[in-house]
CSV table of C-alpha atoms and ligand atoms in Angstrom, one decimal:
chain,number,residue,atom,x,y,z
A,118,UNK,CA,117.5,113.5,103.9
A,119,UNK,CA,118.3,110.2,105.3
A,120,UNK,CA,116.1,109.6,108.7
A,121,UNK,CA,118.9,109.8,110.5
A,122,UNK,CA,119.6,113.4,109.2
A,123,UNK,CA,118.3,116.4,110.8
A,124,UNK,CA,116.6,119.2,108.6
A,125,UNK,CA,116.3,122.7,109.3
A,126,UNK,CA,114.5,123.7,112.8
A,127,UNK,CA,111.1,123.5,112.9
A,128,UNK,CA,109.6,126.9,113.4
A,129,UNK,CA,110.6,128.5,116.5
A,130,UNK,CA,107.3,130.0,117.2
A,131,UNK,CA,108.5,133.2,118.2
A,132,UNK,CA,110.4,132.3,121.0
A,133,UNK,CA,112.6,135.1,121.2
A,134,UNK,CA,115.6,136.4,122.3
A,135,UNK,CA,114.6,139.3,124.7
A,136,UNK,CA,115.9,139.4,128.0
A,137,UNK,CA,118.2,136.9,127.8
A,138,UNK,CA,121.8,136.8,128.7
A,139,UNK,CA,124.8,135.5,130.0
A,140,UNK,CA,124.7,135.2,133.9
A,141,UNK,CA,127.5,136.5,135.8
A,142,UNK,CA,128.0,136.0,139.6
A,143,UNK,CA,127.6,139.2,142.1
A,144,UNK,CA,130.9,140.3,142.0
A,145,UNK,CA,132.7,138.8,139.7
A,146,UNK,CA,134.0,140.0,136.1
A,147,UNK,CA,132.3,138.8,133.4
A,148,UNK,CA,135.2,137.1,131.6
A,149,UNK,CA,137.9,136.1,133.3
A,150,UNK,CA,141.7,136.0,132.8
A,151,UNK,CA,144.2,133.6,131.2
A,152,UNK,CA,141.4,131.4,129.9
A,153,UNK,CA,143.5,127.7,130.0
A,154,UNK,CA,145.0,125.9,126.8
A,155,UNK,CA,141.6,125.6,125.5
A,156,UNK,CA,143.9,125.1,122.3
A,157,UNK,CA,145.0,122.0,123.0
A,158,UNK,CA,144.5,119.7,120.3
A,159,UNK,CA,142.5,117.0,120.7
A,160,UNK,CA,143.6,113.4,119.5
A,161,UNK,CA,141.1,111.9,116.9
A,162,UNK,CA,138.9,114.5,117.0
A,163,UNK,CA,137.3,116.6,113.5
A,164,UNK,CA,137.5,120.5,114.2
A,165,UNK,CA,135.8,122.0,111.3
A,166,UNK,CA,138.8,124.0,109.3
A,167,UNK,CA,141.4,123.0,111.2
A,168,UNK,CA,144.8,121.2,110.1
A,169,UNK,CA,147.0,119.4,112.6
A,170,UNK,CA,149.9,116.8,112.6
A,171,UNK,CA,150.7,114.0,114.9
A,172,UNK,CA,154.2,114.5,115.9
A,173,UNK,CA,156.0,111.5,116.8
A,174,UNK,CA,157.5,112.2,120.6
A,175,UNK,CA,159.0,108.9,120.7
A,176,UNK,CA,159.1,104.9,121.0
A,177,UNK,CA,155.4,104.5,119.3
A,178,UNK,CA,154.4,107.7,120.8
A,179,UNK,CA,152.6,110.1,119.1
A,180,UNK,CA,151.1,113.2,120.4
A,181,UNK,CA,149.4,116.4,119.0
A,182,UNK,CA,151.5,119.2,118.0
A,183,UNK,CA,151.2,121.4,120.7
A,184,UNK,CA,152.1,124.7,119.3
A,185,UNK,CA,149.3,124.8,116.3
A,186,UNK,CA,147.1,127.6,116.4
A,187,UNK,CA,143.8,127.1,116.5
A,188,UNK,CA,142.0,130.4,116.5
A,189,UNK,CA,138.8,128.3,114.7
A,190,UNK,CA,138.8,126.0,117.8
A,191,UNK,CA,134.9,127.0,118.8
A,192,UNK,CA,133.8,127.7,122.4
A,193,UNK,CA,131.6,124.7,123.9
A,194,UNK,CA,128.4,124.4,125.4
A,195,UNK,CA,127.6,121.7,127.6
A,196,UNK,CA,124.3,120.7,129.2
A,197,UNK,CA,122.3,118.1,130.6
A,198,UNK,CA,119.0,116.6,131.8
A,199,UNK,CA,118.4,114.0,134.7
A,200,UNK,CA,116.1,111.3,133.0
A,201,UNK,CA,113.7,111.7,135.5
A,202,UNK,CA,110.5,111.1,133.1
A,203,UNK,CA,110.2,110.4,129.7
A,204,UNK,CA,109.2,113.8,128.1
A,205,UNK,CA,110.0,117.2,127.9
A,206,UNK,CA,107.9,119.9,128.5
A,207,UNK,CA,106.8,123.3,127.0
A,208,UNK,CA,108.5,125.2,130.1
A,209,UNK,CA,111.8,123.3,129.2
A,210,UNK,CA,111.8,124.1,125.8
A,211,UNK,CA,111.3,127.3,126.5
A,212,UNK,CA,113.7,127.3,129.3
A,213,UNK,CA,116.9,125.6,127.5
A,214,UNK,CA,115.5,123.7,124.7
A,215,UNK,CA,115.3,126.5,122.5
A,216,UNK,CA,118.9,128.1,123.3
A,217,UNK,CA,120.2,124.8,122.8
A,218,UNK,CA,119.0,124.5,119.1
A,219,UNK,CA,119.7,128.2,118.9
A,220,UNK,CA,123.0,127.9,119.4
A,221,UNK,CA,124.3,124.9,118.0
A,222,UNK,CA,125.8,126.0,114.8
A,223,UNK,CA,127.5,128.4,116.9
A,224,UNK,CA,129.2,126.4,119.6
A,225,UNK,CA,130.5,122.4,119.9
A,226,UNK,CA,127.9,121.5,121.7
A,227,UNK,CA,127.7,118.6,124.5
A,228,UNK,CA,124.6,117.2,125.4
A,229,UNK,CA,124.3,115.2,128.4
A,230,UNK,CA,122.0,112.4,129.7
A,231,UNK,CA,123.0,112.6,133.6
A,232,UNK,CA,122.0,109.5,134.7
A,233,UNK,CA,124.4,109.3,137.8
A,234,UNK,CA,122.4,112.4,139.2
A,235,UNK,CA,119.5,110.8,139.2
A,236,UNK,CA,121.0,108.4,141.6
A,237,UNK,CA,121.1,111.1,144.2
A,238,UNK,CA,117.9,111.2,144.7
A,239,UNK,CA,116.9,107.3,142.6
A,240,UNK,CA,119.0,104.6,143.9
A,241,UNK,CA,116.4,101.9,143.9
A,242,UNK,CA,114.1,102.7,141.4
A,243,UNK,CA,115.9,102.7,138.0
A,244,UNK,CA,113.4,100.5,135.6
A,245,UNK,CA,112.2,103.7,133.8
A,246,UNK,CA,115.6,105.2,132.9
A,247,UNK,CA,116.6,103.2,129.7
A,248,UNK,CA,113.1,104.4,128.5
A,249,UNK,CA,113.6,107.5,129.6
A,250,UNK,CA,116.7,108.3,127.9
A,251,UNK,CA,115.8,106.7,124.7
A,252,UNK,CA,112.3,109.2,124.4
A,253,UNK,CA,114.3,112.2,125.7
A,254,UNK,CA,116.9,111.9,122.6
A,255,UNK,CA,113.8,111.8,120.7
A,256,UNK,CA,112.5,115.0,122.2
A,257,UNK,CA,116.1,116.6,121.4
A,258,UNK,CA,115.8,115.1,118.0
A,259,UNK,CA,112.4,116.7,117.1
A,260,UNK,CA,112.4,120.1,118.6
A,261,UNK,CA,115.3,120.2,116.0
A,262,UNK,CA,118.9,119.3,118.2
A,263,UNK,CA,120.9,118.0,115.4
A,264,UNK,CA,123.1,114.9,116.7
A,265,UNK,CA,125.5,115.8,114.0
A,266,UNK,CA,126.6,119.3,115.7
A,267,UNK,CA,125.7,118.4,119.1
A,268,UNK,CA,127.1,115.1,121.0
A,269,UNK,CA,124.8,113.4,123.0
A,270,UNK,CA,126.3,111.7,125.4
A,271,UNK,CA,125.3,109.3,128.4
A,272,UNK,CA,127.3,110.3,132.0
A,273,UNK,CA,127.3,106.8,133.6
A,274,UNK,CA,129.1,105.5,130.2
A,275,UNK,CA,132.2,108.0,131.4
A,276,UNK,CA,132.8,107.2,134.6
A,277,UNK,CA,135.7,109.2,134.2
A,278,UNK,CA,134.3,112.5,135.2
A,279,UNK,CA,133.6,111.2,138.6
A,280,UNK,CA,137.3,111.1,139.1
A,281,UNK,CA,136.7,114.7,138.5
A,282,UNK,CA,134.2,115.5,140.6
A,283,UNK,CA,136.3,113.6,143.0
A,284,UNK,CA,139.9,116.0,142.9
A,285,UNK,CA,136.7,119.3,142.9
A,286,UNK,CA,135.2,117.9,146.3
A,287,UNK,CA,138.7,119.0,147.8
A,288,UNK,CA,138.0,122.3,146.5
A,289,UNK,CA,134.7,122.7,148.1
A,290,UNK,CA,134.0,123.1,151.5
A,291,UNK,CA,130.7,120.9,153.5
A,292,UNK,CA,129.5,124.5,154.5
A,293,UNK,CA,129.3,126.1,150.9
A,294,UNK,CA,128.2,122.6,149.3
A,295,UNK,CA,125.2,123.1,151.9
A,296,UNK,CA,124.0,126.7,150.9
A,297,UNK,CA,123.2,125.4,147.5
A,298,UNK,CA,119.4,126.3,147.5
A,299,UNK,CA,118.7,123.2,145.5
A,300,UNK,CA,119.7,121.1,147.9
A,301,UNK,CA,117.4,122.0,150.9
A,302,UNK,CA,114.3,121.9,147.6
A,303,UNK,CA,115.0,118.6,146.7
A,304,UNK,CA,115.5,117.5,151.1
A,305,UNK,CA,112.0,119.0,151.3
A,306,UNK,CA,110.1,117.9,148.2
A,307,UNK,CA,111.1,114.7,148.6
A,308,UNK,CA,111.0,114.4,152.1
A,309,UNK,CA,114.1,113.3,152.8
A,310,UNK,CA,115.1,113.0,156.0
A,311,UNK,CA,118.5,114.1,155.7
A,312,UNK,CA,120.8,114.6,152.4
A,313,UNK,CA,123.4,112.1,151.1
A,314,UNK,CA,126.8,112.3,150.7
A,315,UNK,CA,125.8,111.8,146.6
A,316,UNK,CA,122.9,114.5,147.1
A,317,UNK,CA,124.8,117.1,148.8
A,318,UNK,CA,127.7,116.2,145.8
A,319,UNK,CA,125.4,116.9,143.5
A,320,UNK,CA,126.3,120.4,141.9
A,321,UNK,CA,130.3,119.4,142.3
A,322,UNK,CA,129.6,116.7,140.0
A,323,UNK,CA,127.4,119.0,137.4
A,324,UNK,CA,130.6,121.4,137.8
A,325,UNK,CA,132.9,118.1,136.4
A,326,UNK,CA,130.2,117.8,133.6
A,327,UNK,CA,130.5,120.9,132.8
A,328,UNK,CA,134.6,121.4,133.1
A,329,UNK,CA,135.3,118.0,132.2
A,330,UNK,CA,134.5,119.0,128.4
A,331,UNK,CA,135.9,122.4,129.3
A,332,UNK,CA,132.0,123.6,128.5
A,333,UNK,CA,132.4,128.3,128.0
A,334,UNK,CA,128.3,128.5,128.2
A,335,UNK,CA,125.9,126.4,129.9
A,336,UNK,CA,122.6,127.0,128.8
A,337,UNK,CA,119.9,126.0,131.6
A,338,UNK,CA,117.0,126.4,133.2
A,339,UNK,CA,116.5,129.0,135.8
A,340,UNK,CA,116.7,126.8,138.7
A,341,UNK,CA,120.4,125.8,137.9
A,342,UNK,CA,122.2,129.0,138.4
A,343,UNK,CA,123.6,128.5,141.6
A,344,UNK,CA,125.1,124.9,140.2
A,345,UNK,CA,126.7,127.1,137.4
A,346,UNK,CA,128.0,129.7,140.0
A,347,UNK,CA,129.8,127.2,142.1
A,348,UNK,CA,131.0,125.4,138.5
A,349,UNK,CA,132.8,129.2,138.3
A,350,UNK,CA,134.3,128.9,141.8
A,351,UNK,CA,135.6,125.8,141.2
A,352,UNK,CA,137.1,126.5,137.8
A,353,UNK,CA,138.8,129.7,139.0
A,354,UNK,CA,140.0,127.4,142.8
A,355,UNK,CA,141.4,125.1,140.4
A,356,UNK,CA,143.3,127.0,138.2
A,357,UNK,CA,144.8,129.4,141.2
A,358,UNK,CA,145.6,126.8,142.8
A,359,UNK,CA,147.4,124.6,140.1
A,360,UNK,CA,147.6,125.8,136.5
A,361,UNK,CA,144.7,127.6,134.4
A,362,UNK,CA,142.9,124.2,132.9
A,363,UNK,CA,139.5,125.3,132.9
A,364,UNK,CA,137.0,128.0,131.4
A,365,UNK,CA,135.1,129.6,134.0
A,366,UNK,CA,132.1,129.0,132.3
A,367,UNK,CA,128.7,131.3,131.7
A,368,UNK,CA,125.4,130.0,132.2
A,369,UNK,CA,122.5,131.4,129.7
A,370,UNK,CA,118.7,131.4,130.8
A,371,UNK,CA,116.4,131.2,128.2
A,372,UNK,CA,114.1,134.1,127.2
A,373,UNK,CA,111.4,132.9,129.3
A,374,UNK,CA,113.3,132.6,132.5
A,375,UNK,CA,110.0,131.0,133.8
A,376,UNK,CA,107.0,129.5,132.0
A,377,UNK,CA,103.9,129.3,134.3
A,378,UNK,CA,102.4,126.0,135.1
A,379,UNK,CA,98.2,125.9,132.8
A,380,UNK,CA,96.9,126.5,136.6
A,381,UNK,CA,98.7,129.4,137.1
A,382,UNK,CA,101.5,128.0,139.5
A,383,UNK,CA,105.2,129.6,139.1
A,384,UNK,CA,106.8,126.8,138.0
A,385,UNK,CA,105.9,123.9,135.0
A,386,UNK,CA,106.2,120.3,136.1
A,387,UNK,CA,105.2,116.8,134.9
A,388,UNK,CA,105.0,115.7,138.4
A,389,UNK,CA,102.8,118.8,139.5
A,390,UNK,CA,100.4,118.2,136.8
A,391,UNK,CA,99.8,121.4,135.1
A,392,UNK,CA,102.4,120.9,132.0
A,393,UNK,CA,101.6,120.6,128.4
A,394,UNK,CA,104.3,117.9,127.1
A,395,UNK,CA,106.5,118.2,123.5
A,396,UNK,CA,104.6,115.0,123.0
A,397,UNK,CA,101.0,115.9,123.9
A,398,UNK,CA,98.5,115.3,121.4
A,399,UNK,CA,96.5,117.8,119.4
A,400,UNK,CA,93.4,117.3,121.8
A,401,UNK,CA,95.2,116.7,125.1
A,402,UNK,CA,96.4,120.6,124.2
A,403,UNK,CA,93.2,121.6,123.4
A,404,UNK,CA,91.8,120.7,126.6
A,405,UNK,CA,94.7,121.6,129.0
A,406,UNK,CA,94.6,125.1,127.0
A,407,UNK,CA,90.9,125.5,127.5
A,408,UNK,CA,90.9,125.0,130.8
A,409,UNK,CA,94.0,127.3,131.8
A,410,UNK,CA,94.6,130.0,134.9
A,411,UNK,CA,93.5,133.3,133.5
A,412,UNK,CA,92.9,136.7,135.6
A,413,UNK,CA,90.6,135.2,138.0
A,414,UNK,CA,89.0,138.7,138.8
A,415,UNK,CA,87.3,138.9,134.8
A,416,UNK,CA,83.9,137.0,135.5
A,417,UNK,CA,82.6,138.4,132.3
A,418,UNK,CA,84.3,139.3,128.9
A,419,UNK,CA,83.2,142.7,129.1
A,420,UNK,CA,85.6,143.6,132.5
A,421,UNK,CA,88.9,144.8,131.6
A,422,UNK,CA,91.7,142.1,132.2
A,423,UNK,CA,95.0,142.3,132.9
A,424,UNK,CA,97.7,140.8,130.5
A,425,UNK,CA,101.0,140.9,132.6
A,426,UNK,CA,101.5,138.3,134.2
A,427,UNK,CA,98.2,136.1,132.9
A,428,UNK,CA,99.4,132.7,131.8
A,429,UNK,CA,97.5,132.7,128.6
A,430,UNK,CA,99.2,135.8,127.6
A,431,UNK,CA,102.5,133.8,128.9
A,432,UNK,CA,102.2,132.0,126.5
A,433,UNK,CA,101.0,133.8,123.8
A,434,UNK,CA,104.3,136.0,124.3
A,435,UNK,CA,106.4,132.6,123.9
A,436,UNK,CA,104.5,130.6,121.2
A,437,UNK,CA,102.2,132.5,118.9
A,438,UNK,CA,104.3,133.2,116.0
A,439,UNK,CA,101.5,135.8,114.8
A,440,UNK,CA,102.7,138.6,117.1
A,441,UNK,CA,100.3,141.1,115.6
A,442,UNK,CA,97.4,138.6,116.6
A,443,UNK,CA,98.5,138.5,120.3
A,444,UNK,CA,99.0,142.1,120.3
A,445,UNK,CA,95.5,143.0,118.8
A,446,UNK,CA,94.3,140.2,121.7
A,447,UNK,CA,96.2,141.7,124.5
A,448,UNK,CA,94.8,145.3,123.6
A,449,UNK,CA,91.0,143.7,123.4
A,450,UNK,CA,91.9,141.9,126.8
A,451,UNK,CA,92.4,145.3,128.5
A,452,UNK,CA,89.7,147.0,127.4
A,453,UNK,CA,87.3,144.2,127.8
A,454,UNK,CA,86.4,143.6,124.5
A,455,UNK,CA,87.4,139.9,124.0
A,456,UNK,CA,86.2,136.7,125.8
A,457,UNK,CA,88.4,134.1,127.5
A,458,UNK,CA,87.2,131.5,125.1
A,459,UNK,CA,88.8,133.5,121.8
A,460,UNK,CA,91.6,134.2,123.6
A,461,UNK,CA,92.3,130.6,124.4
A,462,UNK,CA,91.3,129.5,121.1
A,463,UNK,CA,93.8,131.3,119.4
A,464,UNK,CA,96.5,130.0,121.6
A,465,UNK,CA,95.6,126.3,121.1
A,466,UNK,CA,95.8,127.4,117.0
A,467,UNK,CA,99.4,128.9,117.9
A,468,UNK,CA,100.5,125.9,119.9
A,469,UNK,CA,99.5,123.7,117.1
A,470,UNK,CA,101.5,125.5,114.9
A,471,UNK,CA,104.3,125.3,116.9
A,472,UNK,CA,104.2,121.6,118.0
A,473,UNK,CA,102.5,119.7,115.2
A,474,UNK,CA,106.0,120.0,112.9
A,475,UNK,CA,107.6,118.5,116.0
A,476,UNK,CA,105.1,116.1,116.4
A,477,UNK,CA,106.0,115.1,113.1
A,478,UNK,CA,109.6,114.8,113.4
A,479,UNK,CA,109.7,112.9,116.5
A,480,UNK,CA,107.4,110.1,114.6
A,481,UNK,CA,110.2,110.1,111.8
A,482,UNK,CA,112.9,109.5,114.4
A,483,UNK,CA,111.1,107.3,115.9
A,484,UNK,CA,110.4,105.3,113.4
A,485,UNK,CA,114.1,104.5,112.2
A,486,UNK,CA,115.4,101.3,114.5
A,487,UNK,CA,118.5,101.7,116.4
A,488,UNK,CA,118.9,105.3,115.8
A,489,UNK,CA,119.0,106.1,119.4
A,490,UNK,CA,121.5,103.8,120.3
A,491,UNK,CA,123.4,104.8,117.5
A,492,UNK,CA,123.6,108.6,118.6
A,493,UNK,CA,124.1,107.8,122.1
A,494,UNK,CA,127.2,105.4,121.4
A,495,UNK,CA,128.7,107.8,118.9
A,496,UNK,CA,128.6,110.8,121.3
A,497,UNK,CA,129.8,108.7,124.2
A,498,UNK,CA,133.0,108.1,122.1
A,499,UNK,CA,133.7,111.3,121.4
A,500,UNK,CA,132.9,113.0,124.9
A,501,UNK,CA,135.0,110.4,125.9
A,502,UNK,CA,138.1,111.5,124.4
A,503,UNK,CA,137.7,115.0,125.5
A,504,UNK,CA,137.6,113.8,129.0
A,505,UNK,CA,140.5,111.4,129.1
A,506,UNK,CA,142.4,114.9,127.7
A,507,UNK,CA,141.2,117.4,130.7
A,508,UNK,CA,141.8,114.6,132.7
A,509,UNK,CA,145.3,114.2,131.7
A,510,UNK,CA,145.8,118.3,131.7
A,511,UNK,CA,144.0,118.2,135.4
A,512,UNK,CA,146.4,115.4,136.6
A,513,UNK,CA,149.1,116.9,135.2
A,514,UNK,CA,148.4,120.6,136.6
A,515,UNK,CA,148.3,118.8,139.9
A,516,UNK,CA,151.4,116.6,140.0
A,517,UNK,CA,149.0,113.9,140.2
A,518,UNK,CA,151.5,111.8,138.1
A,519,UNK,CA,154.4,110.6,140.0
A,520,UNK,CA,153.9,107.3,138.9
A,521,UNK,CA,153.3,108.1,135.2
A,522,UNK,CA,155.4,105.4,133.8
A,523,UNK,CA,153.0,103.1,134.8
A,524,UNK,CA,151.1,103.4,131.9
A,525,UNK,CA,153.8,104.1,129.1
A,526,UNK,CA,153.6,108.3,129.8
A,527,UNK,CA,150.3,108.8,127.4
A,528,UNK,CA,146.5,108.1,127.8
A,529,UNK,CA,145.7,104.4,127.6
A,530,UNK,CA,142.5,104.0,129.0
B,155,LIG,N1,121.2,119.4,137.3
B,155,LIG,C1,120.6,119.5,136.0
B,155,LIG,C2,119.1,119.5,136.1
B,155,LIG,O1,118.6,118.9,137.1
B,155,LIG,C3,121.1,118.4,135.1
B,155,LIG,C4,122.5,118.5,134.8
B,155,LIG,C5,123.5,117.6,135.2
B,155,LIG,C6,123.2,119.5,134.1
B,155,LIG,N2,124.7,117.9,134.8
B,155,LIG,C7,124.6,119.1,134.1
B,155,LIG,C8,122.8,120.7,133.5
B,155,LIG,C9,125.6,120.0,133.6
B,155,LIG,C10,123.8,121.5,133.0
B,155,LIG,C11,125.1,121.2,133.0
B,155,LIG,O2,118.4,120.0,135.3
């Protein structure tokens, strides 16, 4: 395997599958009607095991047979990060890191860098970002995201989908753009005083991410529901109002909805200081593990402790691939039979077998020059083309084409 292949996996440390599904809106039917031409072939573009012919239309004009069947044609994902730091963490993995390796075989997947969100809230402070991006492809590249199967793409290299986001702000009123929950989060956290026009656009522009590649599932953290939800009202506003172009996509929360920060804290976050990074070393693990949150009320081994809802056993749920180990623990823990100490030991064993393989990896991609840029260039290319087509089938759908003939009746840019 060449080092810019990608192997198997690496051991998914019992991360499992349990509780997890598709979210679906209050009131709305899971899948919805006349999904759009989602056949519509794309120019230039490999679909694994199916044929097509270009069909000349006319005077050096060729487009794609329209009418070929392509039942193969595999539903999409697409998702994306904001390079806001330079490394993931375990409550990402957990939360859509995992779903996205998961599920790659299954779906064309889109991966994307989202660079131009970050500007909502990071106008003036963008020194970081190229570093950023280039460790965060890493991170996709060790926990096992294979850039062969995925596209990893960077959003201010298409431009394009802000013309999208654009023709969707019509489609969304100030008030419902403002009862985004996200948005009053990120005014407070960051103290803003008040938000931007780009800040209170933010999840109309996720929603052209997502529709711009015509994205089915959306695999995300738990915090980005409500983006997905309006992503769904805008997909089915567009296509009642014009013709049906888009999928109203699903969004899919990983099986820990949630991972707990090490001090006990709801949430996981580099910037709060109680996350244990992809990239962490063996000891920096050790000792963030050792001194985690447990059930403050056990003073002494011998008290009986409660499991649900401790962080240790959060995380021995997620990562200890020995499940009979953390059940054995679990029923010591109850009955006060086991010490903190053992029971954290054990976890910093599990989490080394789950991050030293991707440890590994990461130092193999990172050792192979130009790999990065390589990946991110490639997938650009090809998210590219998908976009200049819903483009065309959004312009089109709209009437947005009365001058057409200025540029020859096909794509040119
Ligand atoms: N808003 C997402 C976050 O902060 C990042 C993002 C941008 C995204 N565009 C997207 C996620 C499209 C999913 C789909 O994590």
């Amino acid at each position: 395997m060449g080092p810019g292949a990608v192997g198997p996996n690496p051991r998914k440390a019992g991360v499992g599958l349990a509780g997890e599904g598709t979210v679906t809106g209050p009131g709305h039917p899971p899948k919805d009607r006349s999904v759009p031409d989602r056949d519509s072939p794309r120019v230039g573009e490999h679909q694994g095991g199916t044929t097509r012919t270009p069909r000349p239309l006319g005077e050096g004009v060729l487009f794609w047979e329209r009418t070929v069947a392509n039942e193969n044609r595999r539903k999409r994902i697409l998702t994306g990060d904001r390079p806001t730091s330079d490394a993931f963490h375990l409550g990402n993995y957990v939360g859509t890191l995992a779903n996205r390796v998961r599920l790659q075989d299954e779906y064309d997947t889109f991966l994307l860098l989202a660079d131009l969100h970050l500007l909502t809230t990071r106008i003036n402070d963008l020194e970081e970002v190229g570093h950023n991006i280039h460790e965060l492809v890493l991170d996709y590249l060790s926990v096992g995201i294979d850039h062969e199967k995925t596209t990893i793409y960077l959003q201010s290299l298409v431009p394009e989908v802000l013309e999208l986001a654009w023709i969707f702000m019509s489609l969304v009123s100030v008030p419902r753009a403002q009862r985004i929950p996200t948005l009053k989060e990120v005014v407070r956290d960051l103290k803003l005083e008040t938000a931007s026009m780009a800040l209170l656009s933010y999840p109309v522009l996720q929603a052209a991410d997502i529709l711009m590649v015509k994205g089915d599932l959306v695999p995300v953290g738990k915090d980005q529901l409500s983006h997905v939800e309006l992503t769904r009202e805008i997909a089915r506003r567009f296509n009642d109002t014009f013709a049906p172009v888009f999928p109203v996509p699903d969004a899919l929360v990983g099986s820990v909805a949630s991972l707990p920060g090490t001090d006990g804290q709801t949430k996981m976050g580099k910037s709060l200081g109680n996350a244990i990074l992809l990239t962490d070393d063996a000891e920096t693990v050790k000792r963030k593990v050792m001194s985690m949150y447990t059930d403050p009320k056990r003073v002494r081994p011998d008290i009986p402790g409660r499991v649900q809802g401790n962080p240790v056993f959060t995380y021995h749920d997620a990562f200890n691939d020995d499940k009979a180990e953390v059940e054995e623990l679990k029923s010591r823990y109850r009955k006060g039979k086991v010490g903190d100490v053992e029971v954290k030991q054990k976890l910093v064993a599990a989490m080394e077998r789950f991050l030293e393989p991707i440890r590994e990896r990461r130092a193999r991609f990172a050792g192979h020059e130009g790999l990065v840029e390589e990946i991110i260039t490639t997938g650009t290319a090809r998210a590219k083309r998908e976009c200049h087509q819903t483009l065309e089938e959004a312009r089109e759908a709209m009437g947005l084409q009365y001058f057409r003939a200025m540029d020859g009746g096909v794509v040119t840019r």
